[in-house]
Structures are given as C-alpha cells and as structure tokens.
JSON list of C-alpha atoms in Angstrom, two decimals:
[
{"chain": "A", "resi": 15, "resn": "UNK", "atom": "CA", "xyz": [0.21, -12.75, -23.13]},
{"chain": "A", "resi": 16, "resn": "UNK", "atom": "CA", "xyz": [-2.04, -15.57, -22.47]},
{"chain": "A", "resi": 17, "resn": "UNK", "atom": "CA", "xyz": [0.81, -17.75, -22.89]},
{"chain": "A", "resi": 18, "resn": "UNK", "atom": "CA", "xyz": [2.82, -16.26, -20.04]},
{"chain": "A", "resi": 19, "resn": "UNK", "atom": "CA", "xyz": [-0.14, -16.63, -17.91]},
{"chain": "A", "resi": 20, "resn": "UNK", "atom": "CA", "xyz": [-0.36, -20.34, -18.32]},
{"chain": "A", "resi": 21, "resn": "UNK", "atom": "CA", "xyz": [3.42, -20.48, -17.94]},
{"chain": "A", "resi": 22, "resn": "UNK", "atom": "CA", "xyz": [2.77, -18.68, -14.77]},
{"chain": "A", "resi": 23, "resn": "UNK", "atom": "CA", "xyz": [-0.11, -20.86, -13.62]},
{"chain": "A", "resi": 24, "resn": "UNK", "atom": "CA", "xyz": [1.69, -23.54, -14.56]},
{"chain": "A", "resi": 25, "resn": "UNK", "atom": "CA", "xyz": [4.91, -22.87, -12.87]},
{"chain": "A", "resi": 26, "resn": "UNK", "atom": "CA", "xyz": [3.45, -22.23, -9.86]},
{"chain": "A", "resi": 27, "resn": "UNK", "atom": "CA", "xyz": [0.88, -24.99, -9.43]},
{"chain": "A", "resi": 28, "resn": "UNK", "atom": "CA", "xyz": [4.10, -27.39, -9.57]},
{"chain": "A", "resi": 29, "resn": "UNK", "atom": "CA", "xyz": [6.17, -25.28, -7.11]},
{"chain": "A", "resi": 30, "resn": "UNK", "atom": "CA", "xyz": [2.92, -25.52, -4.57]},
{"chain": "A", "resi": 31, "resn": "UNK", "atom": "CA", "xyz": [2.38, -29.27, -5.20]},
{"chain": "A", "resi": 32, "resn": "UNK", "atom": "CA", "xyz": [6.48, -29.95, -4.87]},
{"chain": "A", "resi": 33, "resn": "UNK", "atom": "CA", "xyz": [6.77, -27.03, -1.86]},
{"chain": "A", "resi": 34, "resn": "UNK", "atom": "CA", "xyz": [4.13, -28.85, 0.71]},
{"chain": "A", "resi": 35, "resn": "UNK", "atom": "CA", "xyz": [5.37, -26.00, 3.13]},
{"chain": "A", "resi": 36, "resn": "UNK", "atom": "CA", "xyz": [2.62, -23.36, 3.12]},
{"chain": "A", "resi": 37, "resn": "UNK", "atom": "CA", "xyz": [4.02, -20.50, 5.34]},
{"chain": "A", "resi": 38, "resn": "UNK", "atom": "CA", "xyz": [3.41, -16.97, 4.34]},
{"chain": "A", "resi": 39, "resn": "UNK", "atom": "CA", "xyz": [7.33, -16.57, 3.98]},
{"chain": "A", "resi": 40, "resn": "UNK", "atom": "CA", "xyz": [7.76, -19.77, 1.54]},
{"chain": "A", "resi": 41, "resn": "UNK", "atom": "CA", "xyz": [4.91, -18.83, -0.37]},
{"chain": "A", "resi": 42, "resn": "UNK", "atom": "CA", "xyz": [6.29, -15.19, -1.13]},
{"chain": "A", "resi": 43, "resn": "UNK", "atom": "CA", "xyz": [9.40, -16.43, -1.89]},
{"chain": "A", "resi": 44, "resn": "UNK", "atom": "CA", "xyz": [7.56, -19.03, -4.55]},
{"chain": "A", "resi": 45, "resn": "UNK", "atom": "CA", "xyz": [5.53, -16.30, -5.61]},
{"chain": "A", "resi": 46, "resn": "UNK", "atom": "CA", "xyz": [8.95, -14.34, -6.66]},
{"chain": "A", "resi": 47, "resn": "UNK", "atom": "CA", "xyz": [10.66, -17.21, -7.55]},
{"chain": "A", "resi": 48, "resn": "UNK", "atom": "CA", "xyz": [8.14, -18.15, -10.19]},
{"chain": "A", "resi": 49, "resn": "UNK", "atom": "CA", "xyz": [7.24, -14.72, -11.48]},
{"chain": "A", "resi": 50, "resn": "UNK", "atom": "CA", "xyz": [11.19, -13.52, -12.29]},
{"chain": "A", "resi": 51, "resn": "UNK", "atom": "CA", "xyz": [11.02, -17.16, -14.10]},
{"chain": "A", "resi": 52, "resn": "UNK", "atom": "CA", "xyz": [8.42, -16.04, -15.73]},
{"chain": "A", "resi": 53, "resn": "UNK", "atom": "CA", "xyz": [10.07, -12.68, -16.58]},
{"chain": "A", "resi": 54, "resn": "UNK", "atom": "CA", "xyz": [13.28, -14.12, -17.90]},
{"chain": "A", "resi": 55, "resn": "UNK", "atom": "CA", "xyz": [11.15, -16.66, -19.90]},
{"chain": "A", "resi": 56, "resn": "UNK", "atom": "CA", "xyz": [9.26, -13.92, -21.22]},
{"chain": "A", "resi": 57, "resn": "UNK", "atom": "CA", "xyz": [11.95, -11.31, -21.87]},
{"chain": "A", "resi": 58, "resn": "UNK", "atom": "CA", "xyz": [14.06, -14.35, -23.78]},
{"chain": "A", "resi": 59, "resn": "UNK", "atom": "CA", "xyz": [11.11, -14.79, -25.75]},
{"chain": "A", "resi": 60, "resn": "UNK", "atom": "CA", "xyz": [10.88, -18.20, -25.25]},
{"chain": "A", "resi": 61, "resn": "UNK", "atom": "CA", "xyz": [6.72, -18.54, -24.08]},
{"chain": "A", "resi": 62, "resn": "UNK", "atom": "CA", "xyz": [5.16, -18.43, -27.70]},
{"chain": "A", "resi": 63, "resn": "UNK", "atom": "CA", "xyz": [2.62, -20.82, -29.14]},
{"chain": "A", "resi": 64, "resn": "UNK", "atom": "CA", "xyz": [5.21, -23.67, -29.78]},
{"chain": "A", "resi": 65, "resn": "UNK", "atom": "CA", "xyz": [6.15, -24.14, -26.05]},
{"chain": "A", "resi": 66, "resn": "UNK", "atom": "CA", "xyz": [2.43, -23.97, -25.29]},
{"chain": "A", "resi": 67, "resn": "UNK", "atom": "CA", "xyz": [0.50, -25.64, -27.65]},
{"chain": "A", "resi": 68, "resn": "UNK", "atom": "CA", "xyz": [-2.92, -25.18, -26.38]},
{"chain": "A", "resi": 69, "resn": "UNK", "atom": "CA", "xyz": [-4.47, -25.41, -29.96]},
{"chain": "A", "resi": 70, "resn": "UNK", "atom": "CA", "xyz": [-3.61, -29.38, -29.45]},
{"chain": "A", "resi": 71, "resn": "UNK", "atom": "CA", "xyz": [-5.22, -30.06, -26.29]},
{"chain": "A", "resi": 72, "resn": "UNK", "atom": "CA", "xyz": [-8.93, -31.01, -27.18]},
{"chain": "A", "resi": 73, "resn": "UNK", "atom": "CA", "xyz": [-7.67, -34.04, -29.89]},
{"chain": "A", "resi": 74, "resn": "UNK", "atom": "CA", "xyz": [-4.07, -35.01, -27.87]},
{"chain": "A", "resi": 75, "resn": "UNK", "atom": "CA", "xyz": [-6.05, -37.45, -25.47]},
{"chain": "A", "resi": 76, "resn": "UNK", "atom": "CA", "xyz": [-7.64, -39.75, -27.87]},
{"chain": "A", "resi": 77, "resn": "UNK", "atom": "CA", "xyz": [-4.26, -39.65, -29.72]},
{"chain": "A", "resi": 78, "resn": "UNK", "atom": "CA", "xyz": [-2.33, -40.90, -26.84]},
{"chain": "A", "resi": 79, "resn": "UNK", "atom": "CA", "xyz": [-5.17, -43.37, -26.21]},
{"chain": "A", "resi": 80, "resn": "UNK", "atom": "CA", "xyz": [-4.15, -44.96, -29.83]},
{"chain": "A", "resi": 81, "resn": "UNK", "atom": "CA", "xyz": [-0.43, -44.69, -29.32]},
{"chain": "A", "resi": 82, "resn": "UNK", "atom": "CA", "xyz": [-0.70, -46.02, -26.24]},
{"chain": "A", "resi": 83, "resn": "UNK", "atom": "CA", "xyz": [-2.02, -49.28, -27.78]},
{"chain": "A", "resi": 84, "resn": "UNK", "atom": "CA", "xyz": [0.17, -48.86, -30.57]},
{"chain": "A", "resi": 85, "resn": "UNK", "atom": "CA", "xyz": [2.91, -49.25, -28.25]},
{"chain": "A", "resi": 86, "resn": "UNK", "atom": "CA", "xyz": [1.58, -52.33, -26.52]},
{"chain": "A", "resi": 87, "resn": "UNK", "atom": "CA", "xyz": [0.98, -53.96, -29.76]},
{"chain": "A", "resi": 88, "resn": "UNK", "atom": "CA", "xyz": [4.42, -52.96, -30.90]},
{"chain": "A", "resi": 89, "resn": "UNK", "atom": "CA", "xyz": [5.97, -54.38, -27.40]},
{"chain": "A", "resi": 90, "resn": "UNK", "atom": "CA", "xyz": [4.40, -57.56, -27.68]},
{"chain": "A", "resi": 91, "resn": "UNK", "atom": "CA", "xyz": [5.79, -58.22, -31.58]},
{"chain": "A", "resi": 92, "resn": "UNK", "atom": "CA", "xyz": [9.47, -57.24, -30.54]},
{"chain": "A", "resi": 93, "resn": "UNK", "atom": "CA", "xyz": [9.06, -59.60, -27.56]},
{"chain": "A", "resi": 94, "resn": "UNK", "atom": "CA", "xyz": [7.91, -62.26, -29.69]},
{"chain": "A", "resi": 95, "resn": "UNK", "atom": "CA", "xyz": [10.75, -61.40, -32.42]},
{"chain": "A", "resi": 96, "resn": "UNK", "atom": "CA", "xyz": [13.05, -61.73, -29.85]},
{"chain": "A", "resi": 97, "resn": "UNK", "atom": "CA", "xyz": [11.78, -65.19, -28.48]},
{"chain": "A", "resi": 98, "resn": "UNK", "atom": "CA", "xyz": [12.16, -66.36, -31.97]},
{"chain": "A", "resi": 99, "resn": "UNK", "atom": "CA", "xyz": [15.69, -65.24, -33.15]},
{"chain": "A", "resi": 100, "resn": "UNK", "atom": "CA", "xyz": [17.60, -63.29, -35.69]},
{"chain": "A", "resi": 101, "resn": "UNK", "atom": "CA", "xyz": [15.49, -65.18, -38.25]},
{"chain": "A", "resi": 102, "resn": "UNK", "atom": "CA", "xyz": [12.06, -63.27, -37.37]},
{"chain": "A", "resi": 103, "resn": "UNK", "atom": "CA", "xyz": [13.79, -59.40, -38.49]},
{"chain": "A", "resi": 104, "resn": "UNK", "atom": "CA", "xyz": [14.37, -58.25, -41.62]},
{"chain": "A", "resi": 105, "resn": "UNK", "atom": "CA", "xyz": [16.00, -54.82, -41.19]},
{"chain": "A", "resi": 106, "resn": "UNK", "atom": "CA", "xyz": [15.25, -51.87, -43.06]},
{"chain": "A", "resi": 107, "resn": "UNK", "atom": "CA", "xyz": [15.29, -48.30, -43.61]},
{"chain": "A", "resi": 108, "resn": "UNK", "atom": "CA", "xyz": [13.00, -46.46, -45.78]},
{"chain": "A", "resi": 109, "resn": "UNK", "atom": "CA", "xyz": [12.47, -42.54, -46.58]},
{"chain": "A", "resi": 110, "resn": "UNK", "atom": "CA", "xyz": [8.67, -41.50, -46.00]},
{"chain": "A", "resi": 111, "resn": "UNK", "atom": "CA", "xyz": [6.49, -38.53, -46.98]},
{"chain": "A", "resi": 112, "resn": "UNK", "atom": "CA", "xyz": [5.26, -36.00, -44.43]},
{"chain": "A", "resi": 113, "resn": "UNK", "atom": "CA", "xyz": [2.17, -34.93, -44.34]},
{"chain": "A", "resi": 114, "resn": "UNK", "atom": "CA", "xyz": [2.52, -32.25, -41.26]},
{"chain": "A", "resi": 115, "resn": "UNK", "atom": "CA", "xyz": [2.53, -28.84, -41.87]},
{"chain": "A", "resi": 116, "resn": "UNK", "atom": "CA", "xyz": [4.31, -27.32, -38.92]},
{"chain": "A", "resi": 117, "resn": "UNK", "atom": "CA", "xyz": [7.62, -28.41, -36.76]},
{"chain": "A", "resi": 118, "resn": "UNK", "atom": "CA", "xyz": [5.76, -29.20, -33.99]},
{"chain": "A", "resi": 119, "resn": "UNK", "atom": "CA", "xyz": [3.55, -31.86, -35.32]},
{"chain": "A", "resi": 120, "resn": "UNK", "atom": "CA", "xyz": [6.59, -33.37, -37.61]},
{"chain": "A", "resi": 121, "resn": "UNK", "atom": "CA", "xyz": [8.03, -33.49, -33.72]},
{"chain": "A", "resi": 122, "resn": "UNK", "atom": "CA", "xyz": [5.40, -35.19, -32.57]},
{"chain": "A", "resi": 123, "resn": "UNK", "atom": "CA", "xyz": [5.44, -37.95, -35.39]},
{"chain": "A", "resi": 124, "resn": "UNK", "atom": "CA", "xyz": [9.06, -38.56, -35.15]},
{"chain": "A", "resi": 125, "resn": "UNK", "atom": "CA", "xyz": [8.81, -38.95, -31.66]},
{"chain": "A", "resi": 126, "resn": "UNK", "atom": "CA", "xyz": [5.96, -41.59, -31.91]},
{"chain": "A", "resi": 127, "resn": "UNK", "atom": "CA", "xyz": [7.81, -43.49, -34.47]},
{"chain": "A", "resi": 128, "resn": "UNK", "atom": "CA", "xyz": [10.80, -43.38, -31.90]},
{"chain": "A", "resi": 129, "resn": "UNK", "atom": "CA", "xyz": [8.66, -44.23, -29.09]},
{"chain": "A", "resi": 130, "resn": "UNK", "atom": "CA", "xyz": [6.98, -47.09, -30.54]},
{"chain": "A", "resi": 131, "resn": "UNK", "atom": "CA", "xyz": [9.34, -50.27, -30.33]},
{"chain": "A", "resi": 132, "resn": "UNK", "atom": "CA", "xyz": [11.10, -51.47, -33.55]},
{"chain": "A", "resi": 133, "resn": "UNK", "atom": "CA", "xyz": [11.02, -48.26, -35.42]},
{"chain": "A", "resi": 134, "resn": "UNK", "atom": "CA", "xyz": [13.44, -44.98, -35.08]},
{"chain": "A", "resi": 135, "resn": "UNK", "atom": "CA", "xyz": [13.38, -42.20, -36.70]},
{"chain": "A", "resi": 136, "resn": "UNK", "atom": "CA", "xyz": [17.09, -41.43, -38.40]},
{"chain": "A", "resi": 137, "resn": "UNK", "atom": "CA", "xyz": [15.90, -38.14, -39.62]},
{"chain": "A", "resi": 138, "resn": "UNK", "atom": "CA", "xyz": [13.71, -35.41, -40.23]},
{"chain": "A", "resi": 139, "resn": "UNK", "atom": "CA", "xyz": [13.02, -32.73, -42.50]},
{"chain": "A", "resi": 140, "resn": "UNK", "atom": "CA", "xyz": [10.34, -30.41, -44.05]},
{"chain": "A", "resi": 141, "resn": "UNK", "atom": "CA", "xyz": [8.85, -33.15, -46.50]},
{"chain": "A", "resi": 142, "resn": "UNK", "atom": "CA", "xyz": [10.31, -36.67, -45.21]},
{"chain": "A", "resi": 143, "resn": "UNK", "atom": "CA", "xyz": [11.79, -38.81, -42.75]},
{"chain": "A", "resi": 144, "resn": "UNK", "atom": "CA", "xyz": [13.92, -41.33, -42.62]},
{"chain": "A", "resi": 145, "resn": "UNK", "atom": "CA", "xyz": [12.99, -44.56, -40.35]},
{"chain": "A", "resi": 146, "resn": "UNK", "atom": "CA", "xyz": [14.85, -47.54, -39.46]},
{"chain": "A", "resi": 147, "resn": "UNK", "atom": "CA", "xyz": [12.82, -50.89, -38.56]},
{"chain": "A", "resi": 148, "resn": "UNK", "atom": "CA", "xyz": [13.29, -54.37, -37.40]},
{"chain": "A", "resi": 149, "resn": "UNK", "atom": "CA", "xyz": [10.79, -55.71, -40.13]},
{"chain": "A", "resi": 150, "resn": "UNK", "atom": "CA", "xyz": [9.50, -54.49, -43.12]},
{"chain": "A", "resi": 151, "resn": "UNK", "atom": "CA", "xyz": [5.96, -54.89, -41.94]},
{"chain": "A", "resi": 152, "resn": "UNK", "atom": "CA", "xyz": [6.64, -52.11, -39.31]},
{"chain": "A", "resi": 153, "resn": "UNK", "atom": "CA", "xyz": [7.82, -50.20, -41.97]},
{"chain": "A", "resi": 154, "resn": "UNK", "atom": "CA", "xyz": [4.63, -50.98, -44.14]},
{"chain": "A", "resi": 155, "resn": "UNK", "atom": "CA", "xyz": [2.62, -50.23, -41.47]},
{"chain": "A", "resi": 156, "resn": "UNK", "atom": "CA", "xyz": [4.26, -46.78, -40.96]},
{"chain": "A", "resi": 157, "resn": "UNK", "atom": "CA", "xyz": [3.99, -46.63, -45.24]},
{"chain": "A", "resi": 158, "resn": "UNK", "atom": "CA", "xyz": [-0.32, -47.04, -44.81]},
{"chain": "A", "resi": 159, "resn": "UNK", "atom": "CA", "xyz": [-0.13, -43.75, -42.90]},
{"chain": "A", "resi": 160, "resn": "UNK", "atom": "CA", "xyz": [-2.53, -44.57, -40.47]},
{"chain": "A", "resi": 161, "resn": "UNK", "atom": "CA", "xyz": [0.22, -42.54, -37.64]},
{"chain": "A", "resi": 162, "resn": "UNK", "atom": "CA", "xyz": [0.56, -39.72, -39.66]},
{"chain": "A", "resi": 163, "resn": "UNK", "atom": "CA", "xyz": [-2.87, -39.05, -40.53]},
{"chain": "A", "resi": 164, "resn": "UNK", "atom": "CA", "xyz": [-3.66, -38.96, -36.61]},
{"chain": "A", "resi": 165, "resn": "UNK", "atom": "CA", "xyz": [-0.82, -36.76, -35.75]},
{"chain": "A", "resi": 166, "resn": "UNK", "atom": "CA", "xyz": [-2.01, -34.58, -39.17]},
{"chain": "A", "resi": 167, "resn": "UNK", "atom": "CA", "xyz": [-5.65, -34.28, -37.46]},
{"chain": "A", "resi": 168, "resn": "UNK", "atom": "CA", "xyz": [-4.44, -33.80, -34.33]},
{"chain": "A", "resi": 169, "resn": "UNK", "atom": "CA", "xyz": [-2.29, -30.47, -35.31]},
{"chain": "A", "resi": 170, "resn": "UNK", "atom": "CA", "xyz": [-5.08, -28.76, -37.20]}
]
C-alpha cells in the first residue's frame, strides 16, 4: 500500500510542477487523472518494491557521488585513447562473477558498467556478466571489484 501512495505522491507532484495552471477545474481533472493511473498501476500489479525501491535511498547518493567520478575519470582515458590512436586499446571481453543478490542491484551494476565509457555490458545473468572493454585495464579494474562491492552495499 505504501507503495501506491508514493506512486500517487509522486505522480502528482510532477503533474503540478508540469501543469503550472492551478484552477479548481485543472486540478480536479489532475487529481482524476493521476488517481485512475494509479488504479490501473495498481490493479496491473505493477507498484511493488522493485518499481519503488525505497530500501536504496539512504546509500544511492554517495554511490552516484563515486560513479559520477568514475565516469569523469573514465571520459578523460577514452579521450586520451582516442587522441593517441588505435595503438592505445587493446580490446577485450571477459566473463565476471556477481556478487548481487537480487535483479535489481545486478541492474544497477550492468547499467554502471554500461554507463561508464569504455566498458558494456554484453550480458547478464544470475551469477555473471559478460563485459566488453577498450583496454584490459578497464577490464582489470572492473576484475578488483571495487563497482560491485558498492552496488553490493548499496542493495542491502
């Protein structure tokens, strides 16, 4: 229940801030709009723990504070790797444990590997995934764990 709530708060907090008309007819008719969204949502069964995940909200700001520098570290080698030519990568793909006990945070590590330049991830599954780098000290770095220990503190 508490999750259809916050879908509810949610929902209409953005309608207000996007509305900026605040006439008792358009707010009714946001007021309706938002709770048969909130109905449909509910009676799908979509709104469940996954598609809120408030039980990683106290730790998810210092993780994006280290991604986020993780991502202008990673920037600034690619853009070097590029100023120096097809002799500065070394290509590779590599299969690597999982740590992460739930499909949200192995979503949230394969999306920070994705997100951070010169790695993808190729593939997921319950126990690995498969990532594709420009050099194999990306893929070392990704190998010390230091990415998936954060995301493995951040989901517990």
């Amino acid at each position: 229940m508490r999750h259809t709530i916050s879908v509810f708060v949610v929902l209409g907090l953005i309608w207000l801030f996007n509305s900026g008309l605040y006439t008792s007819l358009l707010l009714s008719l946001g007021f309706g709009s938002v709770l048969l969204v909130v109905w449909i949502g509910h009676r799908m069964d979509v709104v469940d723990h996954e598609s809120q995940p408030f039980h990683l909200t106290p730790r998810l700001p210092s993780y994006y504070w280290w991604l986020l520098k993780k991502l202008i570290a990673s920037n600034i080698n690619v853009v070097i790797r590029i100023w120096r030519g097809n002799q500065s990568i070394s290509p590779c793909i590599a299969t690597l444990p999982l740590s992460q006990r739930t499909d949200m945070g192995r979503v949230i590590y394969g999306n920070s590997i994705t997100l951070t330049p010169g790695t993808v991830c190729m593939d997921i599954d319950k126990n690995s995934v498969t990532v594709h780098s420009l050099t194999a000290s990306g893929l070392d770095e990704l190998r010390r764990g230091e990415m998936d220990r954060r995301v493995s503190h951040m989901e517990q």
